[in-house]
XYZ file of C-alpha atoms in Angstrom:
310
model
C -193.235 -51.536 122.067
C -196.995 -52.088 122.103
C -198.218 -55.582 121.250
C -199.891 -54.489 118.002
C -196.817 -52.527 117.004
C -194.561 -55.501 117.699
C -196.720 -57.839 115.613
C -196.665 -55.396 112.709
C -192.887 -55.008 113.032
C -192.362 -58.791 113.117
C -194.674 -59.252 110.146
C -192.717 -56.640 108.229
C -189.430 -58.407 108.926
C -190.895 -61.714 107.722
C -192.171 -60.126 104.532
C -188.813 -58.478 103.930
C -187.000 -61.765 104.425
C -189.170 -63.458 101.815
C -188.777 -60.525 99.415
C -184.995 -60.667 99.835
C -184.970 -64.378 99.036
C -185.100 -65.774 102.568
C -185.908 -69.439 103.094
C -189.521 -70.406 102.314
C -191.586 -72.243 104.907
C -191.465 -76.037 104.897
C -195.047 -76.197 103.623
C -193.873 -74.632 100.357
C -192.119 -77.893 99.305
C -193.090 -78.551 95.674
C -194.368 -82.083 95.085
C -195.821 -81.391 91.631
C -192.904 -83.071 89.884
C -192.769 -86.100 92.145
C -193.614 -89.582 90.839
C -196.971 -90.755 92.250
C -196.261 -93.429 94.837
C -197.856 -95.796 97.299
C -196.635 -95.153 100.833
C -195.733 -98.448 102.513
C -195.309 -97.848 106.220
C -194.340 -99.886 109.280
C -193.778 -98.957 112.903
C -190.308 -100.410 113.570
C -187.454 -102.075 111.636
C -188.347 -105.793 111.902
C -191.670 -105.069 110.201
C -190.235 -103.011 107.341
C -187.049 -104.996 106.694
C -188.940 -107.917 105.139
C -190.469 -105.487 102.646
C -187.231 -103.615 101.955
C -185.577 -106.877 100.867
C -187.693 -106.851 97.700
C -187.194 -103.181 96.884
C -185.643 -102.294 93.504
C -184.039 -99.038 92.326
C -183.830 -97.849 95.934
C -182.942 -94.230 96.676
C -182.988 -92.815 100.222
C -184.147 -89.288 101.008
C -184.003 -87.883 104.516
C -186.675 -85.405 105.623
C -186.711 -83.972 109.127
C -184.598 -86.870 110.377
C -186.768 -89.572 108.784
C -185.357 -91.798 106.021
C -187.743 -92.306 103.116
C -186.706 -95.004 100.632
C -188.026 -94.529 97.110
C -188.109 -97.432 94.695
C -190.134 -100.203 93.107
C -191.812 -102.969 95.111
C -193.940 -105.715 93.554
C -193.908 -103.728 90.322
C -195.212 -100.491 91.822
C -193.621 -97.145 92.658
C -193.431 -96.860 96.439
C -191.931 -94.889 99.282
C -191.027 -97.033 102.299
C -190.525 -95.551 105.748
C -190.873 -96.153 109.463
C -193.588 -94.261 111.280
C -192.193 -94.997 114.714
C -194.197 -96.733 117.416
C -197.343 -95.097 118.881
C -200.175 -92.974 117.588
C -198.323 -89.655 117.884
C -195.255 -90.842 115.969
C -197.427 -92.467 113.308
C -199.587 -89.390 112.747
C -196.626 -87.021 112.681
C -194.502 -89.087 110.283
C -197.287 -89.943 107.840
C -198.310 -86.287 107.623
C -194.668 -85.424 106.920
C -194.654 -87.958 104.083
C -197.856 -86.522 102.604
C -196.321 -83.054 102.698
C -193.081 -84.157 101.019
C -194.128 -86.789 98.458
C -196.862 -87.333 95.916
C -198.658 -90.164 97.688
C -201.676 -91.783 96.038
C -202.476 -94.246 98.807
C -201.167 -95.448 102.172
C -200.594 -99.112 103.040
C -199.618 -99.878 106.628
C -197.882 -103.208 107.262
C -197.059 -104.765 110.594
C -197.910 -106.884 113.589
C -200.798 -106.626 116.038
C -202.359 -108.208 119.087
C -205.265 -110.529 118.411
C -208.536 -109.604 120.122
C -211.179 -111.666 118.301
C -211.171 -115.106 119.968
C -211.815 -116.662 116.553
C -208.392 -115.581 115.312
C -204.972 -117.126 115.876
C -201.324 -116.081 115.829
C -200.050 -115.663 112.273
C -203.468 -114.720 110.864
C -203.566 -111.506 108.849
C -206.393 -109.034 109.463
C -207.339 -106.266 107.054
C -209.878 -104.251 109.039
C -212.536 -102.153 107.321
C -212.438 -99.352 109.903
C -210.215 -98.162 112.736
C -210.905 -96.346 115.995
C -208.724 -94.798 118.696
C -209.999 -96.688 121.716
C -207.752 -94.944 124.236
C -209.192 -91.497 123.549
C -210.755 -91.396 127.012
C -212.426 -89.635 129.828
C -210.945 -90.806 133.138
C -214.009 -90.241 135.279
C -214.190 -89.283 138.920
C -215.861 -91.600 141.384
C -219.332 -90.560 142.509
C -221.072 -92.760 145.053
C -221.226 -96.232 143.570
C -220.550 -95.035 140.016
C -218.757 -92.478 137.878
C -219.497 -88.823 137.172
C -219.194 -87.943 133.483
C -219.073 -84.355 132.170
C -221.986 -83.749 129.757
C -219.917 -82.086 127.022
C -218.363 -85.317 125.639
C -219.960 -88.142 123.687
C -219.803 -91.592 125.305
C -220.591 -94.056 122.516
C -219.168 -97.144 124.239
C -219.245 -98.983 127.534
C -216.598 -98.064 130.102
C -213.816 -100.114 131.639
C -213.846 -98.896 135.216
C -213.080 -95.179 135.184
C -212.111 -95.327 131.484
C -214.829 -94.025 129.150
C -213.874 -94.116 125.438
C -214.994 -91.136 123.404
C -214.882 -89.813 119.856
C -212.409 -87.314 118.400
C -213.023 -84.086 116.514
C -211.450 -83.910 113.075
C -210.731 -80.935 110.814
C -210.845 -81.829 107.123
C -210.301 -79.759 103.996
C -213.512 -78.947 102.129
C -215.747 -79.857 105.072
C -218.331 -77.386 106.345
C -216.748 -77.585 109.789
C -215.130 -79.957 112.286
C -216.664 -83.426 112.569
C -216.807 -85.688 115.593
C -216.324 -89.391 114.918
C -214.879 -92.550 116.422
C -214.425 -94.787 113.358
C -212.214 -93.958 110.378
C -212.997 -96.062 107.301
C -210.546 -97.923 105.110
C -210.747 -97.278 101.366
C -213.346 -99.566 99.763
C -211.418 -100.030 96.508
C -208.336 -101.110 98.450
C -210.429 -103.538 100.496
C -211.824 -105.063 97.288
C -208.304 -105.348 95.866
C -207.138 -107.021 99.077
C -209.929 -109.592 98.925
C -209.051 -110.482 95.341
C -205.295 -110.480 95.900
C -205.346 -112.741 98.953
C -207.964 -115.285 97.923
C -205.354 -117.967 97.202
C -202.386 -116.774 99.264
C -200.533 -119.268 101.463
C -199.046 -117.828 104.657
C -196.107 -119.125 106.699
C -196.822 -121.199 109.789
C -193.231 -121.774 110.938
C -190.641 -119.357 112.285
C -187.055 -119.173 111.011
C -185.972 -121.566 113.788
C -188.747 -124.046 112.933
C -191.186 -123.242 115.716
C -194.444 -124.056 113.968
C -198.045 -123.114 114.604
C -200.604 -125.872 114.997
C -202.844 -124.238 112.404
C -202.546 -122.719 108.933
C -202.723 -118.911 109.164
C -205.379 -117.176 107.070
C -206.306 -113.725 105.805
C -209.442 -112.121 107.222
C -210.844 -109.008 105.508
C -213.365 -106.804 107.296
C -214.435 -105.926 110.812
C -213.023 -103.241 113.119
C -209.563 -102.632 114.487
C -208.538 -100.303 117.300
C -205.329 -98.469 118.179
C -203.892 -96.711 121.202
C -200.622 -95.905 122.909
C -200.526 -99.014 125.067
C -199.035 -102.462 124.635
C -201.858 -104.706 125.833
C -201.068 -107.982 127.605
C -204.149 -108.414 129.765
C -206.841 -111.034 129.216
C -209.653 -109.071 130.899
C -208.957 -105.909 128.907
C -208.662 -107.962 125.723
C -212.136 -109.376 126.373
C -213.510 -105.886 127.052
C -212.027 -104.602 123.786
C -213.654 -107.371 121.780
C -217.051 -107.077 123.471
C -217.153 -103.275 123.384
C -215.768 -102.450 119.942
C -216.115 -105.780 118.132
C -212.403 -105.333 117.417
C -210.501 -108.100 115.712
C -207.070 -106.658 116.425
C -205.436 -103.870 118.361
C -202.204 -102.049 117.679
C -200.499 -98.732 118.380
C -200.591 -96.910 115.024
C -203.238 -97.844 112.427
C -206.129 -95.695 113.675
C -203.866 -92.633 113.838
C -202.795 -93.179 110.228
C -206.448 -93.701 109.233
C -207.214 -90.379 110.949
C -204.479 -88.574 108.984
C -205.521 -90.235 105.719
C -209.129 -89.190 106.292
C -208.121 -85.600 107.016
C -206.048 -85.500 103.809
C -208.544 -87.471 101.679
C -205.952 -90.133 100.808
C -206.959 -93.810 100.431
C -205.718 -95.967 103.312
C -205.531 -99.617 104.280
C -203.737 -101.490 107.080
C -202.462 -105.066 106.927
C -201.866 -106.489 110.402
C -200.681 -109.979 111.295
C -201.135 -111.386 114.785
C -197.849 -111.751 116.669
C -199.606 -112.339 120.011
C -203.040 -112.572 121.637
C -202.864 -109.364 123.731
C -202.825 -111.365 126.967
C -205.303 -114.008 125.867
C -202.806 -116.852 125.541
C -202.130 -119.530 128.149
C -198.630 -118.311 129.038
C -196.385 -115.306 128.583
C -196.881 -112.936 125.664
C -196.084 -114.629 122.350
C -194.527 -111.686 120.488
C -190.959 -112.729 121.282
C -191.463 -115.995 119.410
C -193.752 -115.013 116.536
C -192.816 -111.421 115.674
C -190.813 -112.438 112.598
C -193.449 -114.871 111.343
C -196.225 -112.309 111.744
C -194.229 -109.510 110.110
C -193.426 -111.797 107.181
C -197.065 -112.771 106.704
C -198.150 -109.129 106.718
C -195.438 -108.294 104.173
C -196.525 -111.164 101.905
C -200.073 -109.824 101.880
C -198.870 -106.264 101.199
C -196.855 -107.437 98.180
C -199.843 -109.362 96.857
C -202.000 -106.268 97.288
C -199.468 -104.058 95.480
C -199.392 -106.447 92.529
C -203.190 -106.250 92.302
C -203.250 -102.451 92.149
C -203.413 -100.608 88.816
C -200.271 -98.874 87.583
């Protein structure tokens, strides 16, 4: 059968299946009757469990293997779920949630590695923009330097053969694709976060009474970066701060900011420092301070939810 004939035949079968009452495509899921909700998202269970403890009227719905828990948290209608670790998992799962639920805003809660040398473990950072710093050209060596193809943008300094670059984004209603590095956080959510956390007191001791030598604080503003790498290297940490001005780095937030931007949904990320991304004096601190950091992020998220309008 000729290619054109086969395509027409296949198209006819598909049309007949729909006409005969065959299953509609997944994109046809009707969300018009859904309750408007705030999506509260974390990467892995220890981050989300501290939020789920306060959930009321919980109902679990499974979509494509992902459990979404609907309920009330801090007086607001929410849907809680795990994105999975890494930028691909985060983008895929958040888009699934947007396709299946009536989501008014996205709040990401979790831990991060501290990059800004002025910050400490336990501090909570609410960045004003996020970039995907491991979108890269890996350049070839040329003499004493690196040869870079001319068809990419290179807005930042390189780290050896690694040259960060922007991404191209397709967005509904836009005249065409746009190329950008930074994805902004919603300004109204940032303002609400500033107001909600002005007087908040964060934990400085773990469950087994390992205590920080400082009182953790909330910092609103500045950049954050994300990529599919767990960073535990002092030199690369320094490069990340000097090159991007980043306060924190993680493995999901910029991907979720990307998806939120493409869908025109307000987004904010609340990240608490569980470690210093290789900048500490000894081994990585996440094994000791994961629970403390996750709890501090959750406390800020709950305060933010209470500050939001019904």
